[in-house]
PDB file of C-alpha atoms in Angstrom:
ATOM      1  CA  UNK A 781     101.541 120.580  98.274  1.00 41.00           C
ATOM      2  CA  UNK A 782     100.744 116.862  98.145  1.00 40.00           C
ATOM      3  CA  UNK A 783     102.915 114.197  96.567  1.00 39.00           C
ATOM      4  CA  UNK A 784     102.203 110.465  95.987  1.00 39.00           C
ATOM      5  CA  UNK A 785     106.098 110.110  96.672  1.00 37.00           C
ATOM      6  CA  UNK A 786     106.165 108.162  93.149  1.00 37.00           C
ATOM      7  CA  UNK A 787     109.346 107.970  90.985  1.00 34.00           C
ATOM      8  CA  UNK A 788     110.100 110.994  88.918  1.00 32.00           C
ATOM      9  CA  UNK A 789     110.140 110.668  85.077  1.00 30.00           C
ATOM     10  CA  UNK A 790     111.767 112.142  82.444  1.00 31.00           C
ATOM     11  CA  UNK A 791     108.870 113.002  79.825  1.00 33.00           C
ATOM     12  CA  UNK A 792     108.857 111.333  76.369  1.00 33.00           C
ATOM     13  CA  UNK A 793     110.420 113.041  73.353  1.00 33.00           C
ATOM     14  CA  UNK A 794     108.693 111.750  69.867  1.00 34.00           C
ATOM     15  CA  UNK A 795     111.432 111.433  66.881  1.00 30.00           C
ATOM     16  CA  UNK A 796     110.667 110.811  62.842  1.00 28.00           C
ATOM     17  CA  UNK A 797     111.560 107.495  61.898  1.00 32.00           C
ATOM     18  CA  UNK A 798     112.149 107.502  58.099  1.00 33.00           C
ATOM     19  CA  UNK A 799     111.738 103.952  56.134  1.00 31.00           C
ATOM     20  CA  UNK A 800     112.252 102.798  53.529  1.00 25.00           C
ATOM     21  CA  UNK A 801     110.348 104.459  50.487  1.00 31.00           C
ATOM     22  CA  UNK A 802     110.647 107.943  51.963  1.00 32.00           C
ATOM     23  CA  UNK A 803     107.453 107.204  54.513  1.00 31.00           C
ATOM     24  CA  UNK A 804     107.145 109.321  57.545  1.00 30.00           C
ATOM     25  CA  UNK A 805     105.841 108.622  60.842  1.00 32.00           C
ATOM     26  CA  UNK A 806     105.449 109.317  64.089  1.00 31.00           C
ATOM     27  CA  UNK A 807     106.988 107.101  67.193  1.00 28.00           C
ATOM     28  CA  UNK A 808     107.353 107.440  70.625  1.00 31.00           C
ATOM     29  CA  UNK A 809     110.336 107.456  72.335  1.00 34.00           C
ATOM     30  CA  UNK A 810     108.695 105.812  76.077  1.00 32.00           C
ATOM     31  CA  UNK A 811     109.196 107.193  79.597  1.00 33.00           C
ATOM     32  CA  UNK A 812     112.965 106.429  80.920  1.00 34.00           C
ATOM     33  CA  UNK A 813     115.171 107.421  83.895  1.00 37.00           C
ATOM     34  CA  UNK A 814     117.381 110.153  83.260  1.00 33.00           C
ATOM     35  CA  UNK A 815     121.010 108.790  84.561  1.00 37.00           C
ATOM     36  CA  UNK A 816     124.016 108.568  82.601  1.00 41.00           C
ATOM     37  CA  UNK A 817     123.288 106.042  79.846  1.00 41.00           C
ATOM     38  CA  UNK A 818     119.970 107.188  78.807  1.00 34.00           C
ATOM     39  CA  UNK A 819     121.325 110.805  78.475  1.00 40.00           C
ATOM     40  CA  UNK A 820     123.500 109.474  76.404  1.00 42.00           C
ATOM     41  CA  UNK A 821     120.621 107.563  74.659  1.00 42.00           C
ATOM     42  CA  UNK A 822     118.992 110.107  74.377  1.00 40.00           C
ATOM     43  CA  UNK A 823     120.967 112.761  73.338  1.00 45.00           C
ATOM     44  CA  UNK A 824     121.808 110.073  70.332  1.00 47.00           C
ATOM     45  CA  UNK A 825     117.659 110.002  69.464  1.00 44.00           C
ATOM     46  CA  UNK A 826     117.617 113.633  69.263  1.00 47.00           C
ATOM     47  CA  UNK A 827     120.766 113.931  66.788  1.00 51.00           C
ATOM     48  CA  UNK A 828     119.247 111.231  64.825  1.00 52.00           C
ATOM     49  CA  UNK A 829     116.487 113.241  64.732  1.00 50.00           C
ATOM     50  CA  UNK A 830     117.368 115.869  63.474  1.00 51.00           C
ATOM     51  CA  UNK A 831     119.221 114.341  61.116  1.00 57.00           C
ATOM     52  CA  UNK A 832     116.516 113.035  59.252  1.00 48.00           C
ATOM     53  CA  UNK A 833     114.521 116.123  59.571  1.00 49.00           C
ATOM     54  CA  UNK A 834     117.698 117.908  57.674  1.00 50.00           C
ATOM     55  CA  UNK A 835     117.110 115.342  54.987  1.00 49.00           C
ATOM     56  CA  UNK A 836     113.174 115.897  54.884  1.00 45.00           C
ATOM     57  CA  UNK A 837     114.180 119.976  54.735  1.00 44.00           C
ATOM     58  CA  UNK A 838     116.731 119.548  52.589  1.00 47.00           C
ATOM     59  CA  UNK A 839     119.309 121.725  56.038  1.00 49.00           C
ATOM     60  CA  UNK A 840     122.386 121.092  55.906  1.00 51.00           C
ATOM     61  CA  UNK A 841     124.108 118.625  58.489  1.00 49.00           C
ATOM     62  CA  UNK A 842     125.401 120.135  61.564  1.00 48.00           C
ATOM     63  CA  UNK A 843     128.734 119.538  62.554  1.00 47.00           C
ATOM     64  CA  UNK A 844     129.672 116.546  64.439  1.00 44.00           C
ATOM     65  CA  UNK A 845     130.263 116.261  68.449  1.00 44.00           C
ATOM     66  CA  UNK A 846     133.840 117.223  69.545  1.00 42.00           C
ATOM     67  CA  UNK A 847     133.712 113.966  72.054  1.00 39.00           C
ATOM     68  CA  UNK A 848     133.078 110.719  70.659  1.00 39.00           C
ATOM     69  CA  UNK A 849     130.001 108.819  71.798  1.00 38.00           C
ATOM     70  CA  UNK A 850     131.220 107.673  74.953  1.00 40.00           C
ATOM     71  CA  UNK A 851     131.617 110.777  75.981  1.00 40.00           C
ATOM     72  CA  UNK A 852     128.521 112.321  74.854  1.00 34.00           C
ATOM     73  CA  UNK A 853     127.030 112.739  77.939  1.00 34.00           C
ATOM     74  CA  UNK A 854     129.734 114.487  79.214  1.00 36.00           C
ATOM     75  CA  UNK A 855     130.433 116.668  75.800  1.00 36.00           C
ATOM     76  CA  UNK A 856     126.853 118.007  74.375  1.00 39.00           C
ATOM     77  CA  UNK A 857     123.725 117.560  75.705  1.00 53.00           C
ATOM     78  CA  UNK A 858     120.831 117.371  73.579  1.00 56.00           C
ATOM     79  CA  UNK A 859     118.698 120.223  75.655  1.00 62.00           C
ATOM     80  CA  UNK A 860     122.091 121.711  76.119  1.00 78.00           C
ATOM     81  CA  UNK A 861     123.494 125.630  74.743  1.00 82.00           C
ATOM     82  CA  UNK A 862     125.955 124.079  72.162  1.00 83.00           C
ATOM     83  CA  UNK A 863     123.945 121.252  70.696  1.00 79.00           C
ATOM     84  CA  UNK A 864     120.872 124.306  70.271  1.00 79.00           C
ATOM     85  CA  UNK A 865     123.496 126.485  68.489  1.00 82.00           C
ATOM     86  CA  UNK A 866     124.234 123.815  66.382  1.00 83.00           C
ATOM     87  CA  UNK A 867     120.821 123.677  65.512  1.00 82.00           C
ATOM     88  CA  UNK A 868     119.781 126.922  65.544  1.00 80.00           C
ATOM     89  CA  UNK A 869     118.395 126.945  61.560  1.00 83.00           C
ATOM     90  CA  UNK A 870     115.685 123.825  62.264  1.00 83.00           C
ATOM     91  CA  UNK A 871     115.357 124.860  66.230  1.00 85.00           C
ATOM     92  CA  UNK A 872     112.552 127.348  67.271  1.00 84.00           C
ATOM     93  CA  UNK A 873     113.535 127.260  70.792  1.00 86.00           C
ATOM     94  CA  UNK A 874     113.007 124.805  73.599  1.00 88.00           C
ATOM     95  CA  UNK A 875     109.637 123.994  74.681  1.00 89.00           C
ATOM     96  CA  UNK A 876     108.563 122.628  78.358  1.00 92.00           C
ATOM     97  CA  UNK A 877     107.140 118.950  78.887  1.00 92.00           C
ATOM     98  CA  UNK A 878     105.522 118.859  81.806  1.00 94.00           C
ATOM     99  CA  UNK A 879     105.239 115.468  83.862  1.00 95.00           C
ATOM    100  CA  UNK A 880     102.030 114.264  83.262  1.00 95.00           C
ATOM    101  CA  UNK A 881     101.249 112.900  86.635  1.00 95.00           C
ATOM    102  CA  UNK A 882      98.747 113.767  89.306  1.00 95.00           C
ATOM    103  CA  UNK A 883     101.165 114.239  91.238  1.00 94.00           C
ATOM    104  CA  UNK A 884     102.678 117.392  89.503  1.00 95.00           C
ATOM    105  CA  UNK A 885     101.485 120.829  90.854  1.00 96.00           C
ATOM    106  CA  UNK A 886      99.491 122.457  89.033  1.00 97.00           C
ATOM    107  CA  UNK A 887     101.585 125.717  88.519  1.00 96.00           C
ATOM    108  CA  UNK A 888     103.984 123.183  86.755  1.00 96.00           C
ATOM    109  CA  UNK A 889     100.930 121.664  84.443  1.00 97.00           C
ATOM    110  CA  UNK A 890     100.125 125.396  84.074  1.00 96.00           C
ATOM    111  CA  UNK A 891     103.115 125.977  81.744  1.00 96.00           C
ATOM    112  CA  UNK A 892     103.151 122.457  79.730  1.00 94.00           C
ATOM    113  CA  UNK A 893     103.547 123.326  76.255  1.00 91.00           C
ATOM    114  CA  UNK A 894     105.775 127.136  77.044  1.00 93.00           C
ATOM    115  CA  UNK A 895     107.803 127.908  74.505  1.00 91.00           C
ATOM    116  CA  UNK A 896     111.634 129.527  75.419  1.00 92.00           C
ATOM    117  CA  UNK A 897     113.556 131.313  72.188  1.00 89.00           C
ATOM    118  CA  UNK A 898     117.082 131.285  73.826  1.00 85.00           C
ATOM    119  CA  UNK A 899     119.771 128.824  75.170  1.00 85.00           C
ATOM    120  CA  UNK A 900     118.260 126.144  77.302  1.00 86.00           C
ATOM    121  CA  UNK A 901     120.283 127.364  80.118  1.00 87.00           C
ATOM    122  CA  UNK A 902     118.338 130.313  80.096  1.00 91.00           C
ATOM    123  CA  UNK A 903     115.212 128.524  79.985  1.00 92.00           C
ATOM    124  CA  UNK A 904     112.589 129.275  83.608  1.00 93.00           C
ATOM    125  CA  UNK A 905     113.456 126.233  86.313  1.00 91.00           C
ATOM    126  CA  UNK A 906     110.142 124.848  87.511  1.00 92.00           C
ATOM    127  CA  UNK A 907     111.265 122.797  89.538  1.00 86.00           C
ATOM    128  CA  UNK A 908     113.971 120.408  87.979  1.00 86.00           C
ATOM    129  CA  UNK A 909     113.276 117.558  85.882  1.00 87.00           C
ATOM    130  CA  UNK A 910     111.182 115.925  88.504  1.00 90.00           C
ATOM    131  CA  UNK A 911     108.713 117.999  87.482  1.00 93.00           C
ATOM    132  CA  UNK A 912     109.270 118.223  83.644  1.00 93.00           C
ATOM    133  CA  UNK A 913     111.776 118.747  80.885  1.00 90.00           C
ATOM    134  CA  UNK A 914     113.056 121.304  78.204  1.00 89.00           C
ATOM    135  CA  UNK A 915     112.991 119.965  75.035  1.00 86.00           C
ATOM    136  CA  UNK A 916     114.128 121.179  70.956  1.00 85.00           C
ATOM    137  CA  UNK A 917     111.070 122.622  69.026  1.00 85.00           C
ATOM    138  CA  UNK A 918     111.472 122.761  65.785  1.00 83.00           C
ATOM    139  CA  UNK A 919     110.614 125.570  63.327  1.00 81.00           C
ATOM    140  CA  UNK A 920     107.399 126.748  61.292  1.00 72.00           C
ATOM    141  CA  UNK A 921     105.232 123.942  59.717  1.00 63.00           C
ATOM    142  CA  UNK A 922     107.732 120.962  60.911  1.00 58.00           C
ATOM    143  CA  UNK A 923     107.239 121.894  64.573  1.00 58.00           C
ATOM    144  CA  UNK A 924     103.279 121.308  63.990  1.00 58.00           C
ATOM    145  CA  UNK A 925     103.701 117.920  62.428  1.00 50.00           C
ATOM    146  CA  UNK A 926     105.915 116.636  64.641  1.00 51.00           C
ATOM    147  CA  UNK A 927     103.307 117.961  67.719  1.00 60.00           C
ATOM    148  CA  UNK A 928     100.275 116.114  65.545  1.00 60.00           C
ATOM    149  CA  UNK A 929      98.636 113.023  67.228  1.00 62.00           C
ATOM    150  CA  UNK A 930     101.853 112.972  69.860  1.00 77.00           C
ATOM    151  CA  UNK A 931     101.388 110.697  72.941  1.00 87.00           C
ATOM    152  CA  UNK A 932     103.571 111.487  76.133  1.00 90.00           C
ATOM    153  CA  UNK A 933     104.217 109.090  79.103  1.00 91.00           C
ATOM    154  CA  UNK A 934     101.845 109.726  81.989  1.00 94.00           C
ATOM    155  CA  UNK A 935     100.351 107.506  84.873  1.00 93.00           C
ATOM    156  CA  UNK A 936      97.426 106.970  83.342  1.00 93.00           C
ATOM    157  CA  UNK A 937      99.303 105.279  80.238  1.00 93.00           C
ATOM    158  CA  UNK A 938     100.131 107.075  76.493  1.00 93.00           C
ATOM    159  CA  UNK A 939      97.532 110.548  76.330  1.00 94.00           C
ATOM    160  CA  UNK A 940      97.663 113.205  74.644  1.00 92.00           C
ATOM    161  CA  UNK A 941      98.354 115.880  76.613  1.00 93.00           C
ATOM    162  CA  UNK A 942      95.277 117.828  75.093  1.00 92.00           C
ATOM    163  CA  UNK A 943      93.309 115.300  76.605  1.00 94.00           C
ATOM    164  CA  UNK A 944      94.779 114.526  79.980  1.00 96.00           C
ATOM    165  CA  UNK A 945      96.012 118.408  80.507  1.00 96.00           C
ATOM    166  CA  UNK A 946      92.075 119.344  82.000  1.00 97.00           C
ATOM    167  CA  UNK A 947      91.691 116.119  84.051  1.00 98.00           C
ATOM    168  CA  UNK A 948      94.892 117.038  85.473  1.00 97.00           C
ATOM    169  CA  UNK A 949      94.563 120.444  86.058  1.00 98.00           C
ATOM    170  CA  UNK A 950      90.985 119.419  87.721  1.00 98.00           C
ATOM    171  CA  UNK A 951      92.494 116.847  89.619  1.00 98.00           C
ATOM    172  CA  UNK A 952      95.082 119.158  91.414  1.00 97.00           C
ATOM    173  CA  UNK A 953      93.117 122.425  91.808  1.00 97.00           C
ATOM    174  CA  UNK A 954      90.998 120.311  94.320  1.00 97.00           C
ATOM    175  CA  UNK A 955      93.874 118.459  95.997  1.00 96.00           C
ATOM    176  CA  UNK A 956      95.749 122.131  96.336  1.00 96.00           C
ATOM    177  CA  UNK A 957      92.460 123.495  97.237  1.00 95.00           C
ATOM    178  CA  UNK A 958      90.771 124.592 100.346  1.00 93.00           C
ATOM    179  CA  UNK A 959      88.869 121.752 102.727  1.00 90.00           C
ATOM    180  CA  UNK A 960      90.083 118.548 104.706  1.00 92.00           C
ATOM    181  CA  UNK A 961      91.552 115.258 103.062  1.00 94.00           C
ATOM    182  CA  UNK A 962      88.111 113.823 103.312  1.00 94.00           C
ATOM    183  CA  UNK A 963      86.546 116.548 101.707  1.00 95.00           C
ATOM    184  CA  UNK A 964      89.075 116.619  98.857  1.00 96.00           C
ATOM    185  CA  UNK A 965      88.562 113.140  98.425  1.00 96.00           C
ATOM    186  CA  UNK A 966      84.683 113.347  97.955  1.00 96.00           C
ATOM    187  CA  UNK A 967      85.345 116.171  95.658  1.00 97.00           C
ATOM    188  CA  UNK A 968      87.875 114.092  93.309  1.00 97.00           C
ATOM    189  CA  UNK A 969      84.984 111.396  93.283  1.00 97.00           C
ATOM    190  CA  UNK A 970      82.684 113.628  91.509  1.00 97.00           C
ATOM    191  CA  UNK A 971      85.649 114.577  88.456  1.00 97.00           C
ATOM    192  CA  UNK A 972      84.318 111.094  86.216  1.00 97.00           C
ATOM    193  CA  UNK A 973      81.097 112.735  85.862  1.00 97.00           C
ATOM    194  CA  UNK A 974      82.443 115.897  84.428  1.00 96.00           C
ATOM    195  CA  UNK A 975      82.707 114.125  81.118  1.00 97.00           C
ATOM    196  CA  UNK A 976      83.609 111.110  79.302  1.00 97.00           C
ATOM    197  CA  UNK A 977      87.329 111.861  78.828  1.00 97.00           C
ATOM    198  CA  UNK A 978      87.518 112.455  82.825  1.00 97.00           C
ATOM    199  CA  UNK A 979      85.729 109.236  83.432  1.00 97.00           C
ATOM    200  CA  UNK A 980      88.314 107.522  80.904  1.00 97.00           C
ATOM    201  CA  UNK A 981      91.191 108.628  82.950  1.00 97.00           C
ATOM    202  CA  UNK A 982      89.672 108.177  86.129  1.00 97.00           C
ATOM    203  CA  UNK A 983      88.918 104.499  85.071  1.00 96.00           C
ATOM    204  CA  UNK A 984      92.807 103.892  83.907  1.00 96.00           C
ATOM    205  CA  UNK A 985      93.960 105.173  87.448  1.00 96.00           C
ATOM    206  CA  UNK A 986      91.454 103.538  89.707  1.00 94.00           C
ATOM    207  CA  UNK A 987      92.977 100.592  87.693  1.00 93.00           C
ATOM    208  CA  UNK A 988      96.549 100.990  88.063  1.00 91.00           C
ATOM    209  CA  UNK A 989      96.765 102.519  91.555  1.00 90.00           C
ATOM    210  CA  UNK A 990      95.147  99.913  94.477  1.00 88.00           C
ATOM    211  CA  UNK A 991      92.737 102.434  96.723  1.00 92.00           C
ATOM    212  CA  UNK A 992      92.491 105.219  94.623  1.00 95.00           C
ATOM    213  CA  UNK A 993      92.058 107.813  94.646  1.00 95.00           C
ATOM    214  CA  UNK A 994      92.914 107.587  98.815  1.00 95.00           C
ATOM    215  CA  UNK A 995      96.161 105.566  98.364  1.00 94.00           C
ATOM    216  CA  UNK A 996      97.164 109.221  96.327  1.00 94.00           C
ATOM    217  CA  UNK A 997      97.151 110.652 100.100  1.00 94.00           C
ATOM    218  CA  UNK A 998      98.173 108.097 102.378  1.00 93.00           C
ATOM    219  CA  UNK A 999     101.219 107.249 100.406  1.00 92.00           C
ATOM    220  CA  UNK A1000     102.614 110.541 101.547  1.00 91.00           C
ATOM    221  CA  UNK A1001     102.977 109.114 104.916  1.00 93.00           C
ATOM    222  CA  UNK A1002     105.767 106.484 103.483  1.00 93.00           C
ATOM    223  CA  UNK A1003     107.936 110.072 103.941  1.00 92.00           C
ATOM    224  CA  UNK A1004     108.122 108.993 107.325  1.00 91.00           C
ATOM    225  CA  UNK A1005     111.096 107.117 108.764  1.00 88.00           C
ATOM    226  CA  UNK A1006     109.911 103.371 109.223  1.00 90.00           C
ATOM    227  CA  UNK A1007     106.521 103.787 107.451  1.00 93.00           C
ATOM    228  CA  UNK A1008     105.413 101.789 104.656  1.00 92.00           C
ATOM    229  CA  UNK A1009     102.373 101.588 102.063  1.00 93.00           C
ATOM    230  CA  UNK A1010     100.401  98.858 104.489  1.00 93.00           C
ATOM    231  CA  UNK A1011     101.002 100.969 107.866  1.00 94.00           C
ATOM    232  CA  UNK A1012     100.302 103.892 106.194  1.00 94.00           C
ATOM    233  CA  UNK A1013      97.348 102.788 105.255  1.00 94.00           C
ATOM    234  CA  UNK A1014      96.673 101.755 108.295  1.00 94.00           C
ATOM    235  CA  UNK A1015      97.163 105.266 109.909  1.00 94.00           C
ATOM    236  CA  UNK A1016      95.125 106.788 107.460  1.00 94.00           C
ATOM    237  CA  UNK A1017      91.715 104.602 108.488  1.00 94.00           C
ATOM    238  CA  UNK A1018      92.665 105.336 111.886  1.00 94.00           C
ATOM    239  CA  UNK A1019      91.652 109.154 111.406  1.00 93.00           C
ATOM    240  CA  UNK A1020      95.470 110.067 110.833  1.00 93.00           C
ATOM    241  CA  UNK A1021      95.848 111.348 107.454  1.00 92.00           C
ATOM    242  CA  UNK A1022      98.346 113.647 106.826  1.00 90.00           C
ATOM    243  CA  UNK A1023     102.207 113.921 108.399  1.00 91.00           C
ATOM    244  CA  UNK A1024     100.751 116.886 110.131  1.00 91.00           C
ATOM    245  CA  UNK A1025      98.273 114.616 112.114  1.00 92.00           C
ATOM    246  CA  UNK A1026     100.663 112.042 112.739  1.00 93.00           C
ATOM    247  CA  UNK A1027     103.292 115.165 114.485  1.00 91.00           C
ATOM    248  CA  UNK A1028     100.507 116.413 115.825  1.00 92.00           C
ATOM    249  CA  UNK A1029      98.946 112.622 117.565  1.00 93.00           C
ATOM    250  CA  UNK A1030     100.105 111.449 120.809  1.00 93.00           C
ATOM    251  CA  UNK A1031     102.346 108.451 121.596  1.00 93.00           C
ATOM    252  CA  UNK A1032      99.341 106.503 122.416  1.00 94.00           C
ATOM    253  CA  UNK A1033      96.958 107.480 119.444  1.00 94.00           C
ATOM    254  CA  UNK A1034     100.011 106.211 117.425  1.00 93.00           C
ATOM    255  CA  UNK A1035     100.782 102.819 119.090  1.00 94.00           C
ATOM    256  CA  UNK A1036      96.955 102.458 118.998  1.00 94.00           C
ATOM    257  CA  UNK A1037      97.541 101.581 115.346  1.00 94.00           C
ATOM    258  CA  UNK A1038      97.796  97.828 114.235  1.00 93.00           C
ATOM    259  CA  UNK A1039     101.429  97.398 113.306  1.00 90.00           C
ATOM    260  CA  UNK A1040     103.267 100.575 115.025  1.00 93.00           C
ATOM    261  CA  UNK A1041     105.032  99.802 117.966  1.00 93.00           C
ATOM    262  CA  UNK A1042     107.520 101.980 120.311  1.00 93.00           C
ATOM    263  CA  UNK A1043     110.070 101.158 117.950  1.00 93.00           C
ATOM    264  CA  UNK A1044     108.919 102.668 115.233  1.00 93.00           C
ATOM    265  CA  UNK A1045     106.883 105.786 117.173  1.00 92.00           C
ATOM    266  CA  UNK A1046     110.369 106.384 118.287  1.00 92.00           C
ATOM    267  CA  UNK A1047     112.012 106.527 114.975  1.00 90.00           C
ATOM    268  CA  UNK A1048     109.258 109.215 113.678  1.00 88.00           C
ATOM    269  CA  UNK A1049     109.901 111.357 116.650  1.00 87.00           C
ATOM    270  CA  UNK A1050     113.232 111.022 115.738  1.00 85.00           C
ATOM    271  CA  UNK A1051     113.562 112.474 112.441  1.00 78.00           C
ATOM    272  CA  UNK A1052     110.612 114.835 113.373  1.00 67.00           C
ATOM    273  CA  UNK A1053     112.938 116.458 116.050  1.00 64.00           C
ATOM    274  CA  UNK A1054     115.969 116.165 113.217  1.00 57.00           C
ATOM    275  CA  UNK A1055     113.559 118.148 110.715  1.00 49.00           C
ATOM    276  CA  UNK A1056     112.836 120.509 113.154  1.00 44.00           C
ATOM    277  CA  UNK A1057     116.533 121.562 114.386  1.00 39.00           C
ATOM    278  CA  UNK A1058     117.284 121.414 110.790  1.00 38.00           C
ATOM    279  CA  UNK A1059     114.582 124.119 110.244  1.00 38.00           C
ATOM    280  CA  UNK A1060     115.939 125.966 112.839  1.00 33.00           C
ATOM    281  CA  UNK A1061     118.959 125.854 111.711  1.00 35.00           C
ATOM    282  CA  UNK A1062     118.287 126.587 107.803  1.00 35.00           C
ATOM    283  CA  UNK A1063     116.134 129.770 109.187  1.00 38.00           C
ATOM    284  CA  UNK A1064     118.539 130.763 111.516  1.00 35.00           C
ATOM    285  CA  UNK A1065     119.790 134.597 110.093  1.00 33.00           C
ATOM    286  CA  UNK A1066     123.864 134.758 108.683  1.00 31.00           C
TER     287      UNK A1066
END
């Protein structure tokens, strides 16, 4: 499996904002790390949420957290088993958000959009939230408004996942496919002339990411102790393109690269010895 090495994000969630005059409409809540203050954040959004869709529905309120909001965080999550049986009238479940990245394997984009009837904790893992989130679904017609003309975060800007979902799924059945880096690459070239909406997204990513779609591969060598974007780079117009080839090249074919010396040769055998014993030892039998 090949990974960019990008940050993970936590998907969007999209909450009814009610104005004044009893207007409805859609907004989107953007892409944000998920540490401690925008769970709580979060979790707030959602319970606001739901309290105005209790108001559209005419539901009545669900009782309040035990903690106070300085504690939420710490007292009910909002894609947690108490805040969904608190909920249970409007909720329909918990359905998965995948991470709308090219980087996300396509077994993961495979289940975008899964729908789980039970307590979140129950819920499949694919992978942790690197790879996509759980989130409340609401019930009957509600559920389908609230899904209507919804954008989600992805690296190619707002989409909707619709949209980006095939390019995606395109993208990574040829990167996970058969054939050489070089190969793959040509392959991914062709994608913009499968259609207008692939050449849209194509355009957005060739725009946001310098060297695309090669810099998508070469990147992966900045998992290396000591390597960065520009000697990665660097390794990858030499011929070395994978961390495979660069186990697999000699001292010399390595120091034969602008910008790697013995230093930093010597820090990748390093940690490639480290992995290895680590291997070892992980596969060693009880």
């Amino acid at each position: 499996m090949v990974t960019d090495g990008d940050s993970a994000y936590v998907s969007n969630s999209k909450y009814l904002d009610r104005k004044m005059g009893g207007q409805v409409k859609l907004t989107e809540h953007r892409a944000v790390r998920h540490d401690r203050n925008t769970r709580v954040g979060l979790q707030e959004s959602e319970t606001t949420m739901l309290g105005w869709i209790r108001k559209l529905i005419g539901a009545p309120a669900s009782r309040p957290p035990a903690a106070a909001v300085g504690d939420a965080a710490r007292s009910v999550s909002f894609t947690g088993d108490e805040f969904y049986g608190a909920n249970s009238d409007i909720l329909d479940g918990v359905q998965f958000s995948a991470t709308l990245q090219a980087r996300t394997p396509l077994r993961i984009l495979e289940h975008h959009g899964e729908v789980f009837r039970g307590p979140p904790s129950q819920a499949p893992d694919y992978g942790g939230q690197e790879h996509g989130i759980w989130l409340p679904k609401t019930k009957g017609e509600l559920g389908d408004f609230l899904q209507q003309g919804a954008k989600h975060a992805s690296d190619a800007g707002p989409v909707a996942p619709a949209d980006y979902l095939p390019f995606l799924k395109a993208f990574r059945a040829i990167v996970e496919g058969p054939g050489d880096v070089m190969e793959k690459i040509r392959l991914l070239r062709l994608l913009p002339k499968e259609s207008p909406v692939f050449k849209r997204f194509w355009s957005k990513l060739t725009s946001y990411y310098p060297d695309f779609p090669e810099s998508f591969f070469y990147r992966r060598l900045t998992e290396l102790e000591g390597v960065g974007p520009t000697t990665a780079k660097r390794l990858f117009e030499s011929g070395i393109r994978s961390i495979e080839d660069v186990h697999a090249a000699t001292d010399a074919d390595l120091l034969a690269v602008q910008g790697v010396g013995k230093a930093l040769v010597a820090k990748i055998r390093s940690a490639d010895q480290s992995g290895s014993a680590r291997e070892r030892q992980e596969g060693a039998p009880p």
